[in-house]
mmCIF file of N, CA and C in Angstrom:
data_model
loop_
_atom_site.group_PDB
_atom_site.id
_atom_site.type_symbol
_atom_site.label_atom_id
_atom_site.label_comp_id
_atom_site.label_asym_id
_atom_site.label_seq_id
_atom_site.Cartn_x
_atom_site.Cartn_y
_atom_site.Cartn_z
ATOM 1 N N UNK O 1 103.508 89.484 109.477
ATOM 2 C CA UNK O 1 104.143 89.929 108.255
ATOM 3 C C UNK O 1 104.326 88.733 107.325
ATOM 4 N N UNK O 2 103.901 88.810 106.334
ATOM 5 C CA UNK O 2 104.033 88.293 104.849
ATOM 6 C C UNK O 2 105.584 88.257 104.283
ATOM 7 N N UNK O 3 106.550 88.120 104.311
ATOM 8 C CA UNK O 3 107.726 88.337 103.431
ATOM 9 C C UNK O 3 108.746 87.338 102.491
ATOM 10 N N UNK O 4 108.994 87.704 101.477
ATOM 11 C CA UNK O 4 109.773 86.797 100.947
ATOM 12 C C UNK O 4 111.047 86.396 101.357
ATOM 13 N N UNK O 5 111.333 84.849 100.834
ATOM 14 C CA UNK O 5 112.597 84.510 101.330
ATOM 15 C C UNK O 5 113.840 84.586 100.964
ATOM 16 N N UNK O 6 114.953 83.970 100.484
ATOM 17 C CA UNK O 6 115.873 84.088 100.075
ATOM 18 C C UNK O 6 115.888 84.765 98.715
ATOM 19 N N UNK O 7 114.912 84.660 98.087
ATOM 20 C CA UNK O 7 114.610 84.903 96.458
ATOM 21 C C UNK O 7 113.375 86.437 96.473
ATOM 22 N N UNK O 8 114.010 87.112 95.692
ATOM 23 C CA UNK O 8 112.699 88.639 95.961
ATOM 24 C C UNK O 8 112.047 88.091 94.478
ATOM 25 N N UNK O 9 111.163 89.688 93.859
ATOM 26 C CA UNK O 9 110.650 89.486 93.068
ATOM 27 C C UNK O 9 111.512 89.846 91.507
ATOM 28 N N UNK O 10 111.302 88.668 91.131
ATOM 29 C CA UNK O 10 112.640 89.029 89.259
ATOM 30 C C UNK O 10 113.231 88.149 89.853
ATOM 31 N N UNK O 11 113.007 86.905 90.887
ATOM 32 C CA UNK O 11 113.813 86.010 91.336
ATOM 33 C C UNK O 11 115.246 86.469 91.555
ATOM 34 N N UNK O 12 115.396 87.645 92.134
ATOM 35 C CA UNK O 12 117.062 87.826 92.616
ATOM 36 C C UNK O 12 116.773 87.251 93.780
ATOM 37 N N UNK O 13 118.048 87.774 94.115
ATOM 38 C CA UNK O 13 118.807 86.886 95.490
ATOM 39 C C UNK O 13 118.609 88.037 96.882
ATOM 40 N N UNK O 14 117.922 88.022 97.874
ATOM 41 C CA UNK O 14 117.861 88.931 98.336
ATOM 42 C C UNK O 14 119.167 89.071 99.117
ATOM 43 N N UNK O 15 119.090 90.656 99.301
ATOM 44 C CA UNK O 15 120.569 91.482 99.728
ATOM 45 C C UNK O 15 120.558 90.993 101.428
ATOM 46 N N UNK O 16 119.744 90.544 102.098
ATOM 47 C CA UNK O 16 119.973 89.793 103.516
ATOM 48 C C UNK O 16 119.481 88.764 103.501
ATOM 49 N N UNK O 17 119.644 87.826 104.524
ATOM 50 C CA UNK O 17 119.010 86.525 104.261
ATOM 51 C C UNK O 17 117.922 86.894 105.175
ATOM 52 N N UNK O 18 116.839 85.850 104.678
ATOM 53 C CA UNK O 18 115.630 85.727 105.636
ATOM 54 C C UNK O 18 115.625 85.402 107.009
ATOM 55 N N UNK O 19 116.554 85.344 107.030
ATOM 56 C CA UNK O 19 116.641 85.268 109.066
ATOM 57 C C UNK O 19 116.471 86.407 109.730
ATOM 58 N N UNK O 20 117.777 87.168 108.510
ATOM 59 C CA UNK O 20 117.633 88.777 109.366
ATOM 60 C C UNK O 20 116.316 89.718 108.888
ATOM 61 N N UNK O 21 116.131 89.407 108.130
ATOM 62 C CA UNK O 21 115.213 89.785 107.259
ATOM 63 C C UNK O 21 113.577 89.801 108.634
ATOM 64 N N UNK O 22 113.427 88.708 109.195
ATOM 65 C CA UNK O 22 112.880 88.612 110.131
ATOM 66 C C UNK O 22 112.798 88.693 111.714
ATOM 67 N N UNK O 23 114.215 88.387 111.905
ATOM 68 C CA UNK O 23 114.611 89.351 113.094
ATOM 69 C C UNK O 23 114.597 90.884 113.366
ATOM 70 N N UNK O 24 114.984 91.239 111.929
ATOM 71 C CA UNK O 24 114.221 92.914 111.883
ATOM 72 C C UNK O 24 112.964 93.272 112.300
ATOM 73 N N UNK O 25 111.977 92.156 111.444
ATOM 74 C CA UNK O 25 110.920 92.938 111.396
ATOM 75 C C UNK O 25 110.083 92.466 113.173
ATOM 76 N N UNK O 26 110.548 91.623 113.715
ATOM 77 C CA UNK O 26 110.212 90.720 114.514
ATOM 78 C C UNK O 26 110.967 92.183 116.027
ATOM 79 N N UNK O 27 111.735 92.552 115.758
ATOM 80 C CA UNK O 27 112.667 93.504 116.423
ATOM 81 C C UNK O 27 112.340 95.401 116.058
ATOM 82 N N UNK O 28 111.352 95.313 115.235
ATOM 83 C CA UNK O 28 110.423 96.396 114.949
ATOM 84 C C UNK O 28 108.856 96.449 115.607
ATOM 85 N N UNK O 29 108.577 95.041 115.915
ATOM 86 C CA UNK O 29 107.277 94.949 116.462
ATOM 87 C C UNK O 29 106.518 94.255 115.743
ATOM 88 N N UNK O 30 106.820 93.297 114.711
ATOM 89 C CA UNK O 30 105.941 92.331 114.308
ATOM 90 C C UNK O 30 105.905 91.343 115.268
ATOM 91 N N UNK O 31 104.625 90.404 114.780
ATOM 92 C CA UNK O 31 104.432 89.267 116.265
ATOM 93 C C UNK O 31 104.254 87.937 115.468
ATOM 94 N N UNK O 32 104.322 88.487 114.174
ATOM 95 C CA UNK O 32 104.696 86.598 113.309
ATOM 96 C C UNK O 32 104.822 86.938 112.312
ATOM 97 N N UNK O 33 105.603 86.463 111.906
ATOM 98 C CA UNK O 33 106.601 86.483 110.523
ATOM 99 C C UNK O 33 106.258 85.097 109.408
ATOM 100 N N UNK O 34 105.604 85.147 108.341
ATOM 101 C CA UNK O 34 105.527 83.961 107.166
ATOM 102 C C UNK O 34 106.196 84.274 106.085
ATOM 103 N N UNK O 35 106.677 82.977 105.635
ATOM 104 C CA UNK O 35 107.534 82.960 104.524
ATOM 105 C C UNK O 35 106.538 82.950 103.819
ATOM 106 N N UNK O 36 106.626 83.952 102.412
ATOM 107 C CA UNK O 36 105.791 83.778 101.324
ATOM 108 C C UNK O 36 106.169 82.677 100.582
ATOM 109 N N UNK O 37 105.689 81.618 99.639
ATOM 110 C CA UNK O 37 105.936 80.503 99.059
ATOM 111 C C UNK O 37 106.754 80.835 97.744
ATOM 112 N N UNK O 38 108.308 80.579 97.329
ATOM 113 C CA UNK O 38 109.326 81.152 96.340
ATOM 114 C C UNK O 38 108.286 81.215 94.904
ATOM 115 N N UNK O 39 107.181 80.587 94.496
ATOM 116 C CA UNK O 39 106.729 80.679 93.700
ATOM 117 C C UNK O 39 105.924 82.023 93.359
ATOM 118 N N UNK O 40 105.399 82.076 94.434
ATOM 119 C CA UNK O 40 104.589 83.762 94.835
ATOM 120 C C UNK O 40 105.409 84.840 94.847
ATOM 121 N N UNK O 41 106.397 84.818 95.818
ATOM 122 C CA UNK O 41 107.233 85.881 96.083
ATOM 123 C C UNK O 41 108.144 86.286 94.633
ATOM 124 N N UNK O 42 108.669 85.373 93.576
ATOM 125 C CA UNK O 42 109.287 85.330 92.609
ATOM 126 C C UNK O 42 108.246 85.965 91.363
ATOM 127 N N UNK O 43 106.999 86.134 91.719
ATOM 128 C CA UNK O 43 106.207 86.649 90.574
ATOM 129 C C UNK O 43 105.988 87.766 90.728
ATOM 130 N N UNK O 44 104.758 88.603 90.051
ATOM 131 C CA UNK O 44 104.328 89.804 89.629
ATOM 132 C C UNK O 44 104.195 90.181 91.220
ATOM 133 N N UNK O 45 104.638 91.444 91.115
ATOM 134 C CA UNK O 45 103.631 92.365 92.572
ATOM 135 C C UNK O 45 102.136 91.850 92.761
ATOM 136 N N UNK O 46 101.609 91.929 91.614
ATOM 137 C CA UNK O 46 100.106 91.804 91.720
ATOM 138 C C UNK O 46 99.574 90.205 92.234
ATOM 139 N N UNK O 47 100.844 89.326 91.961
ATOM 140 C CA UNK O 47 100.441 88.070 92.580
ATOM 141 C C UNK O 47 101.142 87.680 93.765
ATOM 142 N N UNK O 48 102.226 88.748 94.270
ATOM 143 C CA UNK O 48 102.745 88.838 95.776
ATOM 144 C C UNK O 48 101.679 89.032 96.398
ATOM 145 N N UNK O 49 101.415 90.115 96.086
ATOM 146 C CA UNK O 49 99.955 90.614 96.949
ATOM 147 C C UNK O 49 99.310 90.368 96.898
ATOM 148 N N UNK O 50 98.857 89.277 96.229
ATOM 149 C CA UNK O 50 97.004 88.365 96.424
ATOM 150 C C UNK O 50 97.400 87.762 97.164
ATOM 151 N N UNK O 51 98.375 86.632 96.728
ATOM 152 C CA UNK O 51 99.009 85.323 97.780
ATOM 153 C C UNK O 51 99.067 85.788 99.249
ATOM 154 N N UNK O 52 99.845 87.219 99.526
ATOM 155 C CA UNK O 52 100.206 87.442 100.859
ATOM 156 C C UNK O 52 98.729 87.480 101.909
ATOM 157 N N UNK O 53 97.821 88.138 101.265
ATOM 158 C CA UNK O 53 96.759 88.857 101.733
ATOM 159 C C UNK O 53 96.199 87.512 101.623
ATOM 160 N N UNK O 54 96.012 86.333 100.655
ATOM 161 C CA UNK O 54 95.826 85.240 100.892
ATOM 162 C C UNK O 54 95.633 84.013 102.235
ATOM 163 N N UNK O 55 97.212 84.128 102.181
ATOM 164 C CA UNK O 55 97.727 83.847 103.585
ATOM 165 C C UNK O 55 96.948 84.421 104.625
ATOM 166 N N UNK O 56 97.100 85.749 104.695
ATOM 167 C CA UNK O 56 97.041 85.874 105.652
ATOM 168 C C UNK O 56 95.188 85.968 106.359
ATOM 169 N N UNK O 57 94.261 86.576 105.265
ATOM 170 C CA UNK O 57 93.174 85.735 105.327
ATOM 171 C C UNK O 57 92.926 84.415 105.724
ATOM 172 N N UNK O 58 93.523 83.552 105.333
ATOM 173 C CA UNK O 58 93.408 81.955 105.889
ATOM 174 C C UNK O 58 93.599 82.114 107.517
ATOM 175 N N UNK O 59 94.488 82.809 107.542
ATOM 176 C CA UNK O 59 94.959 82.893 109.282
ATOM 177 C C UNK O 59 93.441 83.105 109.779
ATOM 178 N N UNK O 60 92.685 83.970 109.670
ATOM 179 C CA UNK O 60 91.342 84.416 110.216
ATOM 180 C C UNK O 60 91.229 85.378 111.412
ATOM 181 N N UNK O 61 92.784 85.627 112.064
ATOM 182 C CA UNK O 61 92.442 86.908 113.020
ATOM 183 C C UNK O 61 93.184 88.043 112.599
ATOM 184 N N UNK O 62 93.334 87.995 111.140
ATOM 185 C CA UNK O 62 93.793 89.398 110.493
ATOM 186 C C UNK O 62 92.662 90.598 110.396
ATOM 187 N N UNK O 63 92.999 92.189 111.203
ATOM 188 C CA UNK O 63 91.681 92.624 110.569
ATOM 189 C C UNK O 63 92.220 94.024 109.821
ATOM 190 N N UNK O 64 93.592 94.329 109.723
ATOM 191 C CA UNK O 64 93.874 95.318 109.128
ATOM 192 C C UNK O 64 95.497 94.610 108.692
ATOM 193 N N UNK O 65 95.510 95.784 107.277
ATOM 194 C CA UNK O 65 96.849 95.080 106.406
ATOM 195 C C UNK O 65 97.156 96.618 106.044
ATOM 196 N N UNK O 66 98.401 96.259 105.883
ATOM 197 C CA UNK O 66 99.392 97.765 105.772
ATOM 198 C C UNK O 66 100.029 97.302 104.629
ATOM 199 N N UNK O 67 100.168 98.422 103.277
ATOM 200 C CA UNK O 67 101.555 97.825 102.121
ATOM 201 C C UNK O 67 101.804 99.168 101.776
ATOM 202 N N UNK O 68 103.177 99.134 100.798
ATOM 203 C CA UNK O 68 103.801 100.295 100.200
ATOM 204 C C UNK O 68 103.350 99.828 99.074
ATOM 205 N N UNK O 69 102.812 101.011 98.146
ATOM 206 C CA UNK O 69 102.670 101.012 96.720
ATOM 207 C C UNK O 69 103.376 101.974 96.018
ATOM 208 N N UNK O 70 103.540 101.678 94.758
ATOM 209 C CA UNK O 70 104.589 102.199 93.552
ATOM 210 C C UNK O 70 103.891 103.410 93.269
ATOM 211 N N UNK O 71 102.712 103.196 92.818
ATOM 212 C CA UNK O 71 101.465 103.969 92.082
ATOM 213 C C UNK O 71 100.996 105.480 92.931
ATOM 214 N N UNK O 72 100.781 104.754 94.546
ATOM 215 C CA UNK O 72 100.458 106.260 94.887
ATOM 216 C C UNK O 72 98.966 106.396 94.539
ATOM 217 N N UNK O 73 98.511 105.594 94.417
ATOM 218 C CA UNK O 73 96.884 106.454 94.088
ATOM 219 C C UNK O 73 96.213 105.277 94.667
ATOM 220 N N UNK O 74 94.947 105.457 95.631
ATOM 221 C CA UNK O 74 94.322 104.534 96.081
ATOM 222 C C UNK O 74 93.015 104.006 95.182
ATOM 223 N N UNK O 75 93.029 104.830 94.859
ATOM 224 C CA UNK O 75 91.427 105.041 93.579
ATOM 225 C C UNK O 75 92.150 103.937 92.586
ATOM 226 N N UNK O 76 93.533 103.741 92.197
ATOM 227 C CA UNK O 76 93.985 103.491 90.778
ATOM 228 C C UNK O 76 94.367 101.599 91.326
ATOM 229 N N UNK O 77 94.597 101.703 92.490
ATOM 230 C CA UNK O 77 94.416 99.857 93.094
ATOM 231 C C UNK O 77 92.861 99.846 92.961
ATOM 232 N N UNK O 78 91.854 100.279 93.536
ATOM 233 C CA UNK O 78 90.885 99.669 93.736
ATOM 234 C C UNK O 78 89.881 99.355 92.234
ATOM 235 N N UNK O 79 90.632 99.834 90.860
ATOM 236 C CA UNK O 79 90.303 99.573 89.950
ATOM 237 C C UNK O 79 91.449 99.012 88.983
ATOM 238 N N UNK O 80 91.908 98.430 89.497
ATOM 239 C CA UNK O 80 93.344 97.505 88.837
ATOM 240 C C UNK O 80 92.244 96.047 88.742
ATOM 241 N N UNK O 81 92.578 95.076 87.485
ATOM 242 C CA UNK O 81 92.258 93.708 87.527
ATOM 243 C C UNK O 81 93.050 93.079 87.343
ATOM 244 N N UNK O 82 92.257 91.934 88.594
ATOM 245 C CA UNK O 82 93.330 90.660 89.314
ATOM 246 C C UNK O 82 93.606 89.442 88.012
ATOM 247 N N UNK O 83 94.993 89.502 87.899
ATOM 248 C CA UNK O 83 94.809 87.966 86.154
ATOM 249 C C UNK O 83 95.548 87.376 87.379
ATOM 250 N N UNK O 84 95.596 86.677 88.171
ATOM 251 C CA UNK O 84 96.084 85.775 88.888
ATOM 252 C C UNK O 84 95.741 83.567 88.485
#
């Protein structure tokens, strides 16, 4: 899992700290937890989600990625452009 840290996106303050934040997800069945970098996590959705998928590409034994979207339409991401 990809997640931001102390800071979400609109740079608030997140409502738990990143400890628990990861003990959750770590206590749900994740098997590694990365801090997204406050610069990433503090920007657009659209540049959370390059960076994360970023990351986690670099790792190299990622082969499937799971996210919640706003939009609801899969057709309407796969023709969105990246200004990153």
């Amino acid at each position: 899992s990809v997640m931001s840290g102390n800071y979400v996106q609109r740079a608030e303050t997140a409502v738990m700290s990143k400890y628990a934040r990861a003990k959750a997800a770590l206590l749900g069945g994740v098997d590694l937890v990365l801090e997204l970098p406050m610069p990433y996590a503090i920007s657009s959705a659209e540049r959370f989600a390059y960076s994360s998928v970023h990351i986690l590409n670099s790792l190299g034994a990622v082969t499937d990625i799971s996210f919640g979207s706003e939009c609801g339409s899969i057709r309407r991401l796969y023709t969105m452009k990246m200004s990153i």
